[in-house]
PDB file of C-alpha atoms in Angstrom:
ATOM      1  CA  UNK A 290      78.115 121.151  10.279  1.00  0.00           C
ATOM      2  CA  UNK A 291      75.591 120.564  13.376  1.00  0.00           C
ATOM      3  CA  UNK A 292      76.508 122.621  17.090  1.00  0.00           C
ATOM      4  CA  UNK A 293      77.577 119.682  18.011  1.00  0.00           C
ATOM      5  CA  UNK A 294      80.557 118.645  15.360  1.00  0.00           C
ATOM      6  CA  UNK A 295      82.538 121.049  17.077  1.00  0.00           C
ATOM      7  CA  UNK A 296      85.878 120.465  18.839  1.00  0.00           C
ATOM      8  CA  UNK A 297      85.046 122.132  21.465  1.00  0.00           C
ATOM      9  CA  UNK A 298      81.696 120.558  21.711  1.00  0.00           C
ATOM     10  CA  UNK A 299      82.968 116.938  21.811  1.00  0.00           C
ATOM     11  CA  UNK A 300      86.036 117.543  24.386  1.00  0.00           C
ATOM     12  CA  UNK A 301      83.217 119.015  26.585  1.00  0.00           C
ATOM     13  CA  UNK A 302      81.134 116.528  26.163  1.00  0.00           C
ATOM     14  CA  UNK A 303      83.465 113.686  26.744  1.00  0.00           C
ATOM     15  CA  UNK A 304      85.987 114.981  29.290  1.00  0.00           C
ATOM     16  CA  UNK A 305      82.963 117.303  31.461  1.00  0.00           C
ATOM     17  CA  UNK A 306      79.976 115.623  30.940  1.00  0.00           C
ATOM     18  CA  UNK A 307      80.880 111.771  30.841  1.00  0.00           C
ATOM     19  CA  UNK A 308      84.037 112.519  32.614  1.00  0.00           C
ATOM     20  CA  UNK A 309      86.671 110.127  34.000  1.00  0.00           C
ATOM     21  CA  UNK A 310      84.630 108.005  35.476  1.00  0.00           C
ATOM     22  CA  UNK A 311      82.357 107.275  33.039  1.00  0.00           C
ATOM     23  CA  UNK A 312      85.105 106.838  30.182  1.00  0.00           C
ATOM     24  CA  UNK A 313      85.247 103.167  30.544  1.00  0.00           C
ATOM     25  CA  UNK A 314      81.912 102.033  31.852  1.00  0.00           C
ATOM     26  CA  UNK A 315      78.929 100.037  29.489  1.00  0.00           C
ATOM     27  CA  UNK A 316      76.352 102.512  29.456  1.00  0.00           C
ATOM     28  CA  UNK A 317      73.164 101.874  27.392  1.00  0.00           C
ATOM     29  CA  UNK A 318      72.387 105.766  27.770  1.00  0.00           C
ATOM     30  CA  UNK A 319      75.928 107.567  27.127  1.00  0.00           C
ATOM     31  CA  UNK A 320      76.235 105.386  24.731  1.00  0.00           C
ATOM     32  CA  UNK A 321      72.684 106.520  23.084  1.00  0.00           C
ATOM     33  CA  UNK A 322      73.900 110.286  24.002  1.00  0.00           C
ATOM     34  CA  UNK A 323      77.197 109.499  22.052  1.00  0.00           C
ATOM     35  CA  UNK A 324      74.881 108.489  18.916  1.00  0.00           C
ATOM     36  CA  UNK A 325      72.354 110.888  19.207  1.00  0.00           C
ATOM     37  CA  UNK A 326      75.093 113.902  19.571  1.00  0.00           C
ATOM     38  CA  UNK A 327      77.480 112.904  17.343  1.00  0.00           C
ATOM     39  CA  UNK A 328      77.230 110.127  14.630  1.00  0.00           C
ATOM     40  CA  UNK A 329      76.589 112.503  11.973  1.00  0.00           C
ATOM     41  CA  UNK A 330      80.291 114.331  13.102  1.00  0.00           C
ATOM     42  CA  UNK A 331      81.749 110.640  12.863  1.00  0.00           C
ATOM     43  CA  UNK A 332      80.248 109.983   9.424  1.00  0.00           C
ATOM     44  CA  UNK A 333      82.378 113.231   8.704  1.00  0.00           C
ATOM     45  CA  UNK A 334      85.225 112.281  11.047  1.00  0.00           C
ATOM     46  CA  UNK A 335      87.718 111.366   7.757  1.00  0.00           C
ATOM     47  CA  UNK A 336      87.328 115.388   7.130  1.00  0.00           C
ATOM     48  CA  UNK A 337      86.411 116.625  10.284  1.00  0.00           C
ATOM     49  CA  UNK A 338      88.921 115.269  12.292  1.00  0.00           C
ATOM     50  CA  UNK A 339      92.399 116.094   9.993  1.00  0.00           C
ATOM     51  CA  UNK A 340      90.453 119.667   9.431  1.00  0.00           C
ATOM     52  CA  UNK A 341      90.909 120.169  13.496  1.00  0.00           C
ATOM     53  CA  UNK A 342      94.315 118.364  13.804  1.00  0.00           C
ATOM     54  CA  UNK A 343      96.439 121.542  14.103  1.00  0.00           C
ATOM     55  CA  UNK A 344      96.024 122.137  17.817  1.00  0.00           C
ATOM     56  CA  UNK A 345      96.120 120.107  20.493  1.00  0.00           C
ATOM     57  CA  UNK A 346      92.429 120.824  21.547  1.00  0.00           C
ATOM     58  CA  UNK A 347      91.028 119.825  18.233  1.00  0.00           C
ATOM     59  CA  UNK A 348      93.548 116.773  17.867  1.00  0.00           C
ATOM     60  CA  UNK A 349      92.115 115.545  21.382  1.00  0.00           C
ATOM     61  CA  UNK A 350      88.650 116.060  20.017  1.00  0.00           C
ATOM     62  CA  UNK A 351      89.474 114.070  16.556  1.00  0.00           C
ATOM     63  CA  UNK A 352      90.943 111.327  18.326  1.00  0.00           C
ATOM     64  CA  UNK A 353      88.006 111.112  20.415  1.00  0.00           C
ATOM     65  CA  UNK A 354      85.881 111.024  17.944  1.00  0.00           C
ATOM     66  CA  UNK A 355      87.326 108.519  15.627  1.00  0.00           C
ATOM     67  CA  UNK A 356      88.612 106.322  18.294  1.00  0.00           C
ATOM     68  CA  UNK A 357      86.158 106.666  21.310  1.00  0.00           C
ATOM     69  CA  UNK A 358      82.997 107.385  20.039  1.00  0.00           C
ATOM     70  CA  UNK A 359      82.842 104.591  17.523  1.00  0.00           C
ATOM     71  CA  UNK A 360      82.959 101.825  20.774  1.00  0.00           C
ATOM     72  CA  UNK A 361      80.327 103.697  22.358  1.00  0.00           C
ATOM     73  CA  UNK A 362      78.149 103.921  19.788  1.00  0.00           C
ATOM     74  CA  UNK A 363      78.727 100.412  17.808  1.00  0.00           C
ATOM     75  CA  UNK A 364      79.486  97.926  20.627  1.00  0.00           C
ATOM     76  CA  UNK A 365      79.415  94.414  19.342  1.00  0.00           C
ATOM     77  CA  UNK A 366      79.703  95.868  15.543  1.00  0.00           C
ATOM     78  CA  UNK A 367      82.391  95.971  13.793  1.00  0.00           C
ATOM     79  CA  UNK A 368      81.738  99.797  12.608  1.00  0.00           C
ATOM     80  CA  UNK A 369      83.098 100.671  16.171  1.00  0.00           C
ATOM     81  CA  UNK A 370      86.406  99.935  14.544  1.00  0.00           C
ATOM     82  CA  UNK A 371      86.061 101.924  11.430  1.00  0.00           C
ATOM     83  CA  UNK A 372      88.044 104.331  12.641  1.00  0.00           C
ATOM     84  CA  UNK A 373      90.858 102.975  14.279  1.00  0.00           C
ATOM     85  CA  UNK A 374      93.268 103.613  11.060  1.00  0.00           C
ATOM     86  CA  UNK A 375      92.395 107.312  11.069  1.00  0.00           C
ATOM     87  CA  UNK A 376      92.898 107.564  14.703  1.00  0.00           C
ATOM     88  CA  UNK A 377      96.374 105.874  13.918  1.00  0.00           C
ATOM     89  CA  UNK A 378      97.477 108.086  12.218  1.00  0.00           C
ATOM     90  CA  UNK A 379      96.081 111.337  13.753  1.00  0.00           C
ATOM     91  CA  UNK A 380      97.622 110.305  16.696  1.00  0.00           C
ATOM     92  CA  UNK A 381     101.036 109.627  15.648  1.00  0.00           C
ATOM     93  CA  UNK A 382     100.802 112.895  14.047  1.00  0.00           C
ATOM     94  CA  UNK A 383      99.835 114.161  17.211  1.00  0.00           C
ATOM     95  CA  UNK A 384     102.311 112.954  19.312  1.00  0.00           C
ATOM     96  CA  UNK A 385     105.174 113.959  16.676  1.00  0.00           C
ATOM     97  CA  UNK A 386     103.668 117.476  17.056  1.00  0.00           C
ATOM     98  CA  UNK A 387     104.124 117.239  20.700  1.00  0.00           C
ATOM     99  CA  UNK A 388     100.322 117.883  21.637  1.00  0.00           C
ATOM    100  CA  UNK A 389      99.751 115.222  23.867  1.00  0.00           C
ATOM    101  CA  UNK A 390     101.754 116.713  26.422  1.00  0.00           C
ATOM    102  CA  UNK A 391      99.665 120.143  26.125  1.00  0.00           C
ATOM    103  CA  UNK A 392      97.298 118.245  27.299  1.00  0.00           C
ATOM    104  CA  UNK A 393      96.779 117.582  30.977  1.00  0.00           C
ATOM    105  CA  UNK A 394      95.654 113.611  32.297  1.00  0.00           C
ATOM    106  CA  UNK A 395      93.644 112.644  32.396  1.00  0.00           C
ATOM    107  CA  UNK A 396      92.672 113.430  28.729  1.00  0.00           C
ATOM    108  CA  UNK A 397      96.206 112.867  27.748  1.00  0.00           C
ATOM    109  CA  UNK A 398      95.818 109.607  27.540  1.00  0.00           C
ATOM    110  CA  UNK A 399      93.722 109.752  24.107  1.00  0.00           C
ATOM    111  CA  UNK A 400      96.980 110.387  22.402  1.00  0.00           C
ATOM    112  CA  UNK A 401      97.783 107.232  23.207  1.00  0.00           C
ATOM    113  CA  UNK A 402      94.645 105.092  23.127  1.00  0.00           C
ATOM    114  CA  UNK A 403      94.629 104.513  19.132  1.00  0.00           C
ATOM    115  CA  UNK A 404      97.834 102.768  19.506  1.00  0.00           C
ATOM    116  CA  UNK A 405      96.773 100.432  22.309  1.00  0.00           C
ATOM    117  CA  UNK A 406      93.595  99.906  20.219  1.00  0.00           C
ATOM    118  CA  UNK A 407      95.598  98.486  17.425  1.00  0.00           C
ATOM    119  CA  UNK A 408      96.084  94.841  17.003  1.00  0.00           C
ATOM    120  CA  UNK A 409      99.631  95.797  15.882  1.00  0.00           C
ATOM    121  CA  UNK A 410     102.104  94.421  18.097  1.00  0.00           C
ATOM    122  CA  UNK A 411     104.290  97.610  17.212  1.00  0.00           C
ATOM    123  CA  UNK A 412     101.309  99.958  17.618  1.00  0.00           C
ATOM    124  CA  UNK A 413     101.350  98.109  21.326  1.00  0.00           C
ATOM    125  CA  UNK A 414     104.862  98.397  22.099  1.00  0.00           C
ATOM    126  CA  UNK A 415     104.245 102.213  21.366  1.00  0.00           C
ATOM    127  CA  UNK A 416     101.161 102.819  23.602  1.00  0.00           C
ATOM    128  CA  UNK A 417     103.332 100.931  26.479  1.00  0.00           C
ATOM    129  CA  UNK A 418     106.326 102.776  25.640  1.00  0.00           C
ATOM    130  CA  UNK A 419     104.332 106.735  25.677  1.00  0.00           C
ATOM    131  CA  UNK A 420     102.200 105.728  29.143  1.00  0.00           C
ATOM    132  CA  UNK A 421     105.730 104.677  30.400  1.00  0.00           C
ATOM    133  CA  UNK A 422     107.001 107.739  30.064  1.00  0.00           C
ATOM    134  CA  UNK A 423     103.955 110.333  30.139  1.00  0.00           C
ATOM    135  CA  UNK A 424     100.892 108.535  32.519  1.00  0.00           C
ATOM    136  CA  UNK A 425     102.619 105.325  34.094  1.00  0.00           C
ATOM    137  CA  UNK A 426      99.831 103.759  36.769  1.00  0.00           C
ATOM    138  CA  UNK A 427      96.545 102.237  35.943  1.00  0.00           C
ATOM    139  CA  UNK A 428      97.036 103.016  32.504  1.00  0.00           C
ATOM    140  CA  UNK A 429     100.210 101.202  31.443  1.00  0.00           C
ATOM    141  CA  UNK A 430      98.800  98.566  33.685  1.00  0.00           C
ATOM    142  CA  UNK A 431      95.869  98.330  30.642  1.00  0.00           C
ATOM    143  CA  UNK A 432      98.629  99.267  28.083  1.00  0.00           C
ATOM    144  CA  UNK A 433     100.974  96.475  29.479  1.00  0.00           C
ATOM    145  CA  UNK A 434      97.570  93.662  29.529  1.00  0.00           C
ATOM    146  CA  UNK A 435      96.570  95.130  25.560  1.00  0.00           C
ATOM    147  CA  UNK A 436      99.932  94.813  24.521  1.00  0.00           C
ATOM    148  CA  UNK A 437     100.677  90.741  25.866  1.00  0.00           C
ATOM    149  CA  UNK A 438      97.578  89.971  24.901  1.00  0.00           C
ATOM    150  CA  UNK A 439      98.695  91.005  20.904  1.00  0.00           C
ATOM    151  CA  UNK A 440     101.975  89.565  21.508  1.00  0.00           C
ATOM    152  CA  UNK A 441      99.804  86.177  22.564  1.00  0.00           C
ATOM    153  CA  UNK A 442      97.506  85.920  20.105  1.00  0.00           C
ATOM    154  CA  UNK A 443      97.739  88.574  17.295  1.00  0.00           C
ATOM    155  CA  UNK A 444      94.771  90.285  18.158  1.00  0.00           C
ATOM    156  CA  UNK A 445      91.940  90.927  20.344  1.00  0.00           C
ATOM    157  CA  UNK A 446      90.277  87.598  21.403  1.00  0.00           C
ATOM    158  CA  UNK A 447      87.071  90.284  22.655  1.00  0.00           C
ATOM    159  CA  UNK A 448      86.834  91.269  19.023  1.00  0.00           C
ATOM    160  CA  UNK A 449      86.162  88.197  17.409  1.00  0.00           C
ATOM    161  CA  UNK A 450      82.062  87.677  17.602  1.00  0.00           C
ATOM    162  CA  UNK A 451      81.960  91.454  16.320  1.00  0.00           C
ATOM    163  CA  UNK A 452      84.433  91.043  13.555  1.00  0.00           C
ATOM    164  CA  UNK A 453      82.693  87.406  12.772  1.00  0.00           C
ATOM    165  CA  UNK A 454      86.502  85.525  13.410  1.00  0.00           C
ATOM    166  CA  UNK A 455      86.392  81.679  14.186  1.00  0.00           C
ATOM    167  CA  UNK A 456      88.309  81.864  17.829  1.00  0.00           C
ATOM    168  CA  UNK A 457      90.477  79.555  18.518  1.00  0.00           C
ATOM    169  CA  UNK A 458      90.114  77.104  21.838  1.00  0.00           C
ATOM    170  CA  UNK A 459      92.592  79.802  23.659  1.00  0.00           C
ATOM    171  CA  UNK A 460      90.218  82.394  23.088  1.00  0.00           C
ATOM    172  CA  UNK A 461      87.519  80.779  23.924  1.00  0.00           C
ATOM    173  CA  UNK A 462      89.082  79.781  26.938  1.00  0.00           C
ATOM    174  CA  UNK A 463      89.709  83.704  27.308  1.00  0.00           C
ATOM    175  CA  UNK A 464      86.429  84.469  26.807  1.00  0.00           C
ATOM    176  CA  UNK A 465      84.337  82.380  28.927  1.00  0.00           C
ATOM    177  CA  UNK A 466      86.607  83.626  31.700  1.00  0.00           C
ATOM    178  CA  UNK A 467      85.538  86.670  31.580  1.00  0.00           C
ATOM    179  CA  UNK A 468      87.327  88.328  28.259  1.00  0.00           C
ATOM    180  CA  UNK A 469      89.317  91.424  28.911  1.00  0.00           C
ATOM    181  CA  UNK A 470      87.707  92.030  32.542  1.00  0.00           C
ATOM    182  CA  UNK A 471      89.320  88.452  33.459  1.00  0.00           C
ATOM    183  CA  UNK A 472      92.836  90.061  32.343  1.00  0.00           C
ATOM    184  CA  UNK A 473      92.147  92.871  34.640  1.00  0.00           C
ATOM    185  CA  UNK A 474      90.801  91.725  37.480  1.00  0.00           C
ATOM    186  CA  UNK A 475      93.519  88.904  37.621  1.00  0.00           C
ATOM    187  CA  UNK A 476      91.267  85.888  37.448  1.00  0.00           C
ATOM    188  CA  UNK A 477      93.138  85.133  34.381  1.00  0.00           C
ATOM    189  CA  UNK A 478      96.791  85.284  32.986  1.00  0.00           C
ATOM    190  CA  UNK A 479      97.748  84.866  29.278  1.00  0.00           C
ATOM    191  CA  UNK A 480     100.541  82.987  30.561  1.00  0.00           C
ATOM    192  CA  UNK A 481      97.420  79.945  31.463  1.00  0.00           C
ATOM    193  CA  UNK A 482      96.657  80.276  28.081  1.00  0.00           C
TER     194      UNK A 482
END
């Protein structure tokens, strides 16, 4: 195990070095920093990350791992959702241990961000349900847009190219608006759809 598959070395990483404001930005170099650092920790993440899942630090940094760093470092490939079934399910065993709310926001929110990654409409309901109750703002604002957009269509329309799925003319429609950003910014509501 490299320096850098280390809990402590991806929370650091991630929450100091990227930081909040970086989380959610396309970056051509974090996301080369993100590969260089750590793809050999993901290739491990199905034992790393249930290895560290006994504390709330090392549950942060598994969920990170297996459900952040895959989208940074495989955007428009469908490896960047490898993960998402691991991250499932450390998460819900995270949140059933109560760690999430060890954790201070902003990170908090990586508890919940497997769930609203899912293209489960119950996974959804959950992820609007915990940043109800534990980081309501800007986040169930995203939670709220993830989860009607499942409800919708069954699934992420901005997935489709990546996991090589015919769209149908609503998606399309979705997409050459502006895809999720469109959602977001208001230009668009699933309800014109």
């Amino acid at each position: 195990m490299t320096d850098t598959a280390t809990p402590q070395a991806i929370n650091r990483f991630w929450l100091d070095e990227v930081g909040e404001q970086g989380w959610y930005l396309r970056s051509d170099a974090v996301d080369a920093e993100v590969r260089r650092r750590f793809l050999p920790a993901w290739q491990q993440a199905a034992d790393l990350a249930p290895a560290w899942a006994d504390t709330p630090e090392g549950a942060l940094a598994g969920l990170i791992l297996a459900d952040q760093f895959p989208r940074n470092m495989f955007r428009e490939d469908p490896r960047a959702f490898d993960t998402d079934p691991l991250a499932r399910s450390l998460a819900r065993a995270a949140v059933a241990n109560g760690f999430h709310l060890q954790v201070e926001p902003p990170a908090r929110q990586f508890f919940y961000m497997p769930f609203e990654h899912s293209e489960d409409l119950a996974d959804q309901d959950r992820a609007v349900d915990l940043f109800r109750q534990h980081m309501p703002g800007e986040n169930l604002r995203h939670a709220e847009i993830h989860r009607d957009t499942i409800a919708k269509f069954g699934r992420f329309p901005w997935r489709n190219a990546a996991l090589g799925r015919q769209p149908t003319p609503a998606e399309n429609r979705i997409m050459q608006a502006g895809g999720y950003g469109a959602l977001v910014s208001g230009k668009l509501s699933l309800a014109d759809l």
